[in-house]
Coordinates of C-alpha atoms in Angstrom, one line a residue:
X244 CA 130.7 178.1 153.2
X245 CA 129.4 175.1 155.4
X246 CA 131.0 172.1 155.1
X247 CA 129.1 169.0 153.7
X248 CA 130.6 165.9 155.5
X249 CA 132.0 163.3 153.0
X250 CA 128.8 160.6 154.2
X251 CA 126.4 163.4 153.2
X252 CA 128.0 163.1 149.6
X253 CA 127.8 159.9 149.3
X254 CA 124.3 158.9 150.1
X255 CA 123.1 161.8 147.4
X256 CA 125.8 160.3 144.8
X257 CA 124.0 156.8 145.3
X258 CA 120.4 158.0 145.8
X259 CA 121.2 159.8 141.8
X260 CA 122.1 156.2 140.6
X261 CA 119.7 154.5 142.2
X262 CA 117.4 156.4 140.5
X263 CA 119.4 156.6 137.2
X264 CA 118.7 152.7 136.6
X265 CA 115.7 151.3 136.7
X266 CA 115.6 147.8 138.1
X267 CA 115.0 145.0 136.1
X268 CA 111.3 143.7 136.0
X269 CA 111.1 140.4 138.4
X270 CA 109.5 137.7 136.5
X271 CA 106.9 135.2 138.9
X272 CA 105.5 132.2 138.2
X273 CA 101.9 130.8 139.6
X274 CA 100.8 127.2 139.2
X275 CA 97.7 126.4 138.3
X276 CA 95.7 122.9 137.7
X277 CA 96.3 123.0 133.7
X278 CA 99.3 125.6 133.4
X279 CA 102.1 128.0 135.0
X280 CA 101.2 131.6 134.8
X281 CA 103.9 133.8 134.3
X282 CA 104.3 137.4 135.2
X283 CA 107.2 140.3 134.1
X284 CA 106.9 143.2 136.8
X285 CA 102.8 142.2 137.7
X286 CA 101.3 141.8 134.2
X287 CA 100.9 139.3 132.2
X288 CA 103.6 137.3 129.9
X289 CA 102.1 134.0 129.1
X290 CA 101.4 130.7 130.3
X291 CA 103.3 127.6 130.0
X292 CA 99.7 125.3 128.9
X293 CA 100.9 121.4 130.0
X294 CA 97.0 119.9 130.0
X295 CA 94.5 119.9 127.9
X296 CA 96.7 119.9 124.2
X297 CA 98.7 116.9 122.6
X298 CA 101.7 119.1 123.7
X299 CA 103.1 121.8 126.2
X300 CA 103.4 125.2 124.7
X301 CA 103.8 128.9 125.6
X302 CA 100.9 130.7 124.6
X303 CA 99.8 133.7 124.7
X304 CA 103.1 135.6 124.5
X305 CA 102.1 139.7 125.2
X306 CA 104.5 142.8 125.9
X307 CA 104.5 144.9 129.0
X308 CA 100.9 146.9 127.4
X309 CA 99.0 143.8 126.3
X310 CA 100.9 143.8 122.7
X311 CA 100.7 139.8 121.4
X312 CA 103.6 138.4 119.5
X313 CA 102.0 135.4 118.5
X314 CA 98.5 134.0 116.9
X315 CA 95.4 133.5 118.6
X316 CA 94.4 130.3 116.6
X317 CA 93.3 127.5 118.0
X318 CA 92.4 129.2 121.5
X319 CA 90.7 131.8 120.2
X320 CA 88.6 133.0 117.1
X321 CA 89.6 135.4 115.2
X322 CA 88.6 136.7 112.1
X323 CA 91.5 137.8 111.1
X324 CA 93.9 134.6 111.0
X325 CA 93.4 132.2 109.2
X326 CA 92.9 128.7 110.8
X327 CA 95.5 126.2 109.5
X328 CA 97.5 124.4 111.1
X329 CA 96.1 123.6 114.5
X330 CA 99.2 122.2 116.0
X331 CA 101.1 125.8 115.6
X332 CA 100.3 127.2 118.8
X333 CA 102.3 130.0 120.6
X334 CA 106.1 128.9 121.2
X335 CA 106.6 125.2 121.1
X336 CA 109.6 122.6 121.0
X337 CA 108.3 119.2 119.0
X338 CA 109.7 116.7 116.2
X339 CA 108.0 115.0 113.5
X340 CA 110.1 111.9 113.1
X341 CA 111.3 110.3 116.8
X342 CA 111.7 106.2 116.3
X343 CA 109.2 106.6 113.4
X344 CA 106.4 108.5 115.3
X345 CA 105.4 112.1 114.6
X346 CA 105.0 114.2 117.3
X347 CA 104.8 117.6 115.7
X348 CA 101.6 117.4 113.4
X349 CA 98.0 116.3 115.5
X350 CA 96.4 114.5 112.4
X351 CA 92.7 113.5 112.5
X352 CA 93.4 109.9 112.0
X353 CA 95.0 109.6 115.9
X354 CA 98.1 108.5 114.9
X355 CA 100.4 111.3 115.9
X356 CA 102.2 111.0 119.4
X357 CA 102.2 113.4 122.5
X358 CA 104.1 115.2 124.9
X359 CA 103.4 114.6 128.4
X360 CA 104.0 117.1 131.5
X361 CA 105.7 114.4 133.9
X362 CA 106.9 116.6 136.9
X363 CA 107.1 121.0 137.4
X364 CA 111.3 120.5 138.4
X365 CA 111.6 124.1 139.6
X366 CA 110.2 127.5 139.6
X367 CA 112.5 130.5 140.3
X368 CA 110.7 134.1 140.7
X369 CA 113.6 136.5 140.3
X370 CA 114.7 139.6 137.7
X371 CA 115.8 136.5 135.0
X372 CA 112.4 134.0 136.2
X373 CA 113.1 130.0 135.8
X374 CA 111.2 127.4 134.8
X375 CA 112.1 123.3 135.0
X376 CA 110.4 121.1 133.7
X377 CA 110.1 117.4 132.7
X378 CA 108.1 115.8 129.9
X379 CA 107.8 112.7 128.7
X380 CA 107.6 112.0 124.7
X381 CA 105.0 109.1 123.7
X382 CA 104.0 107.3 120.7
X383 CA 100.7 107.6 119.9
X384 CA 99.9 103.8 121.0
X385 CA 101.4 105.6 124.8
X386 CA 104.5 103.7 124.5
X387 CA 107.5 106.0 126.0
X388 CA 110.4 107.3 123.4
X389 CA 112.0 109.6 125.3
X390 CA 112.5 112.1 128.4
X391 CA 112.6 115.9 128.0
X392 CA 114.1 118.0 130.5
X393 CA 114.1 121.9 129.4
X394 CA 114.8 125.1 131.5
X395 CA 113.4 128.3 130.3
X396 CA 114.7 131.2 131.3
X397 CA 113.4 134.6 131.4
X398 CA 113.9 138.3 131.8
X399 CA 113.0 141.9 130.4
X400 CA 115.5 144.8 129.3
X401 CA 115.0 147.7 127.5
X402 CA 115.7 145.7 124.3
X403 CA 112.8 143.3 124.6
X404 CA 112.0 140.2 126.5
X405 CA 114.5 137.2 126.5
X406 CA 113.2 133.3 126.4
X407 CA 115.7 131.0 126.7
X408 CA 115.4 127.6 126.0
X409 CA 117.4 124.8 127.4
X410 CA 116.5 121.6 126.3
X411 CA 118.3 117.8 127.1
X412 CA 116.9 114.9 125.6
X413 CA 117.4 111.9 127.3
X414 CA 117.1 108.6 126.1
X415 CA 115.6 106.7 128.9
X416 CA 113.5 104.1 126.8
X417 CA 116.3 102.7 124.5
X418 CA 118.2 105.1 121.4
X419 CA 116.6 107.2 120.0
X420 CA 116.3 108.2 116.2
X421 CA 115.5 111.9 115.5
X422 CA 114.5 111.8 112.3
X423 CA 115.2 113.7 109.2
X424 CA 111.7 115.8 108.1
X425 CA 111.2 119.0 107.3
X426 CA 108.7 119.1 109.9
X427 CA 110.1 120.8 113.5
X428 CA 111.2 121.7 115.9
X429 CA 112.2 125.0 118.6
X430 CA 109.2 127.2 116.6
X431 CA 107.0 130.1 117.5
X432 CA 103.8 130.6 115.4
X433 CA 103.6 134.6 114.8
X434 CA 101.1 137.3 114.9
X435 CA 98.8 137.6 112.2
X436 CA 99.6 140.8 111.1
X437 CA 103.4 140.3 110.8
X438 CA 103.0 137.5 108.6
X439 CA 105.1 137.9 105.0
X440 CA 102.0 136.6 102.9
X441 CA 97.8 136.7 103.5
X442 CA 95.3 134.1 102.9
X443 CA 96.3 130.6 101.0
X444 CA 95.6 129.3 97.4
X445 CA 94.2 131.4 95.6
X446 CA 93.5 134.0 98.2
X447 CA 97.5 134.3 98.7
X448 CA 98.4 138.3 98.5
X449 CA 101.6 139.6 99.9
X450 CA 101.7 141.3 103.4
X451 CA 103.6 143.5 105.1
X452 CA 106.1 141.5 107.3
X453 CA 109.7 140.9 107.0
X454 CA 111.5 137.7 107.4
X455 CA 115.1 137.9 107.4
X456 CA 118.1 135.7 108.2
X457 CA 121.7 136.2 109.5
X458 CA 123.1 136.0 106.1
X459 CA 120.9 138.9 104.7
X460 CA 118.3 135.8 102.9
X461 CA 115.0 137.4 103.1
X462 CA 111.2 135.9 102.2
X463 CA 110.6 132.5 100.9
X464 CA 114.2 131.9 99.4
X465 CA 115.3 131.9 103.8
X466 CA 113.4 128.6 103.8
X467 CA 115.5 125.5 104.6
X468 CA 119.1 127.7 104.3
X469 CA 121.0 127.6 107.3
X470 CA 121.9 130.7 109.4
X471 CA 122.6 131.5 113.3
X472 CA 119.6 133.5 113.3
X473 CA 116.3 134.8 111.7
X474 CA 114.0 137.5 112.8
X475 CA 109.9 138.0 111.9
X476 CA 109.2 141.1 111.9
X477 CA 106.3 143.9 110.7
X478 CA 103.6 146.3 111.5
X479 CA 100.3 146.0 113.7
X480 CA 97.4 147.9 112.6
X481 CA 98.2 151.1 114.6
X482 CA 101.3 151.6 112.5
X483 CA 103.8 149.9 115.4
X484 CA 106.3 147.4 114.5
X485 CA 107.5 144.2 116.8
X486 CA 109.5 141.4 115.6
X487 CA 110.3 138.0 117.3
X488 CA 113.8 136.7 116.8
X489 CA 115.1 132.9 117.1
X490 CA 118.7 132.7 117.7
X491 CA 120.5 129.0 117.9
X492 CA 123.2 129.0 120.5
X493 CA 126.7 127.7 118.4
X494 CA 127.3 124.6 120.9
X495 CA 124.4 122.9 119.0
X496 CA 125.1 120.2 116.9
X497 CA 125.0 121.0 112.9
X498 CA 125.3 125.2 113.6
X499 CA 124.4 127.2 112.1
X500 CA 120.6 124.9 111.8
X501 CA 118.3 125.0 109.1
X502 CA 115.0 126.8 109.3
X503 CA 111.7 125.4 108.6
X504 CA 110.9 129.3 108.4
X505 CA 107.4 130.2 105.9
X506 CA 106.1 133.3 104.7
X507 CA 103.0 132.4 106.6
X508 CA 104.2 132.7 110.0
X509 CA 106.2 130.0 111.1
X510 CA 109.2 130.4 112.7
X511 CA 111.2 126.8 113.1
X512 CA 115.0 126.3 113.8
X513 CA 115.4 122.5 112.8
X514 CA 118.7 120.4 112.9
X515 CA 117.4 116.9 110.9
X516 CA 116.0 118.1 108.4
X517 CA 118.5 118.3 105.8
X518 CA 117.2 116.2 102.9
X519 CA 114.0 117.9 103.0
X520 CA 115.9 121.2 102.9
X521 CA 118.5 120.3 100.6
X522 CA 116.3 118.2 98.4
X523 CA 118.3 115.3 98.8
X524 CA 116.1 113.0 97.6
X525 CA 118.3 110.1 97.1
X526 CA 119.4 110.4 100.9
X527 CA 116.4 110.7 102.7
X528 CA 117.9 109.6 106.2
X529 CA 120.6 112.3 105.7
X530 CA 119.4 114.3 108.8
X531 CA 119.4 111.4 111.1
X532 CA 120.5 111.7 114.7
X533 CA 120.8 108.6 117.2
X534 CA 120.6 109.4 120.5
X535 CA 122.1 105.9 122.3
X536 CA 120.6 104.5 124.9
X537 CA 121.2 106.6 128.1
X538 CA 122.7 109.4 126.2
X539 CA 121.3 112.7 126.0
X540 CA 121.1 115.8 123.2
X541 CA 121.4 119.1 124.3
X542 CA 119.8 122.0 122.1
X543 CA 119.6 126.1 123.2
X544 CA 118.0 128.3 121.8
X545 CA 117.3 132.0 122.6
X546 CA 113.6 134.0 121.3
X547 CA 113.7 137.7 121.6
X548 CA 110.3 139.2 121.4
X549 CA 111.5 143.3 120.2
X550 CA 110.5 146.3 118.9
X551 CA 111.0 147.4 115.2
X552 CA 112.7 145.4 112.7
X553 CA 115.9 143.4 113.0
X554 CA 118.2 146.2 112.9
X555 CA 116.7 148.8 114.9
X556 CA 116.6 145.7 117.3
X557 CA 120.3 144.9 116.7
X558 CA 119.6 141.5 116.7
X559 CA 123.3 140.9 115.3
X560 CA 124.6 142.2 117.8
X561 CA 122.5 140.3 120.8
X562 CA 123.5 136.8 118.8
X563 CA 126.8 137.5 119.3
X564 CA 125.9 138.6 123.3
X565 CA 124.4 135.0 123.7
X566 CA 126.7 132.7 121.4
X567 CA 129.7 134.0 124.0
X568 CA 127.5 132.1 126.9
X569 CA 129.4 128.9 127.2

């Protein structure tokens, strides 16, 4: 029998891995006038929109095939979403109660504020893609509250795509007073079809979707409870279910959060809200956080975008994965 020199072996032994394990999908970023594009392995992921809206968001958010996590409205028309809400776009960080002002709802009357795009810090191409930005947070005279610096991370695996967000909140312009209303903050508007309910008023009929938290509270009773986690989740027209799950890293203050989390597609982790989701109406600064002057906040929080429902997804088990990241 010929002899097969030891080198031999060991090239075929690592061509067989190589092959074995696919390599993870590099994520690259484009700039362009009014947005960064972002790309997993050459096709589209979404854009991170800075110009043109009251406030930066993430929109659209789409699978490897084209598959879209998250609502059309209000860049598109579609007939079958319905339009409320025009400040629920894509994936979105916002509060509605900074030194007084609101800066989550865009109200007719002008007198909501804005977040600004101040400076692209960084972008990383690479199999787990990084964004840096800084924003600046303005009343809706254009006085300046307070500086946002966030890094978004992201990458692909087999178990879905991974958006981290890591967000300080620096107050540059005096303290700062988050305040306590129902009404923010780290949120992600869904996809139509996985919503939990259909239509409004007297149109309302019950949908298909599932929303669940970590502590098993499913449906309208998961609004304003508190949990590590909660996952949106249902079937598209063709039958095929995708979920989105919000986890809130455990080194934020007040963990586990409460969720501004509705049946009709919202998706909100919120940490001053606690009067408005513990009906404490007697203590309706009970949520308060002050941010003194030249201090900072720093909130994580982690979206997976998955296939199936929040157990075939095992999205117990990927919390735990992230809350041991110090």
């Amino acid at each position: 029998m010929p002899r097969i020199p030891c080198l031999a072996l060991l090239t075929v032994a690592l061509a067989v891995t190589t092959c074995g394990a696919a390599a993870p999908a590099t994520v690259a970023f484009s700039r362009q006038s009014d947005r960064v594009r972002i790309e997993i392995g050459g096709t589209h992921f979404s854009d991170y929109l800075h110009q043109g809206w009251p406030k930066p968001c993430l929109y659209p958010i789409l699978d490897a095939d084209g598959t879209a996590y998250t609502r059309d409205y209000p860049f598109k028309k579609n007939p079958a979403e319905v339009p409320d809400h025009d400040w629920h776009r894509g994936v979105w960080f916002a509060h509605g109660l900074v030194n007084g002002h609101d800066l989550w709802r865009e109200l007719p009357d002008k007198k909501t504020g804005r977040i600004v795009l101040e400076r692209i810090l960084e972008t990383r191409d690479g199999p787990t893609g990084i964004l840096r930005v800084r924003n600046r947070w303005l009343a809706a005279e254009g006085q300046p509250l307070l500086t946002e610096e966030t890094t978004l991370r992201i990458s692909r695996t087999s178990d879905g795509t991974f958006l981290d967000y890591d967000i300080r909140l620096l107050a540059t312009h005096g303290a700062v007073t988050l305040g306590d209303t129902e009404e923010g903050t780290m949120a992600v508007r869904v996809n139509e079809a996985i919503r939990v309910t259909h239509g409004k008023g007297k149109d309302k009929r019950p949908g298909t979707g599932r929303l669940v938290n970590a502590n098993g509270e499913s449906g309208v009773p998961a609004w304003g409870k508190r949990a590590a986690w909660v996952d949106y989740s249902g079937p598209l027209a063709d039958g095929r279910i995708i979920g989105i799950a919000l986890l809130e890293h455990p080194q934020n203050p007040r963990h586990p959060t409460w969720w501004h989390a509705r049946d009709y597609g919202l998706l909100s982790a919120n940490p001053f809200g606690k009067h408005d989701f513990e009906k404490l109406k007697d203590q309706p600064n009970a949520g308060d956080l002050v941010i003194p002057a030249g201090g900072e906040l720093r909130l994580r929080y982690r979206l997976i975008f998955h296939r199936g429902n929040e157990k075939t997804a095992r999205v117990a088990e990927l919390f735990r994965a992230y809350a041991a990241q110090p």
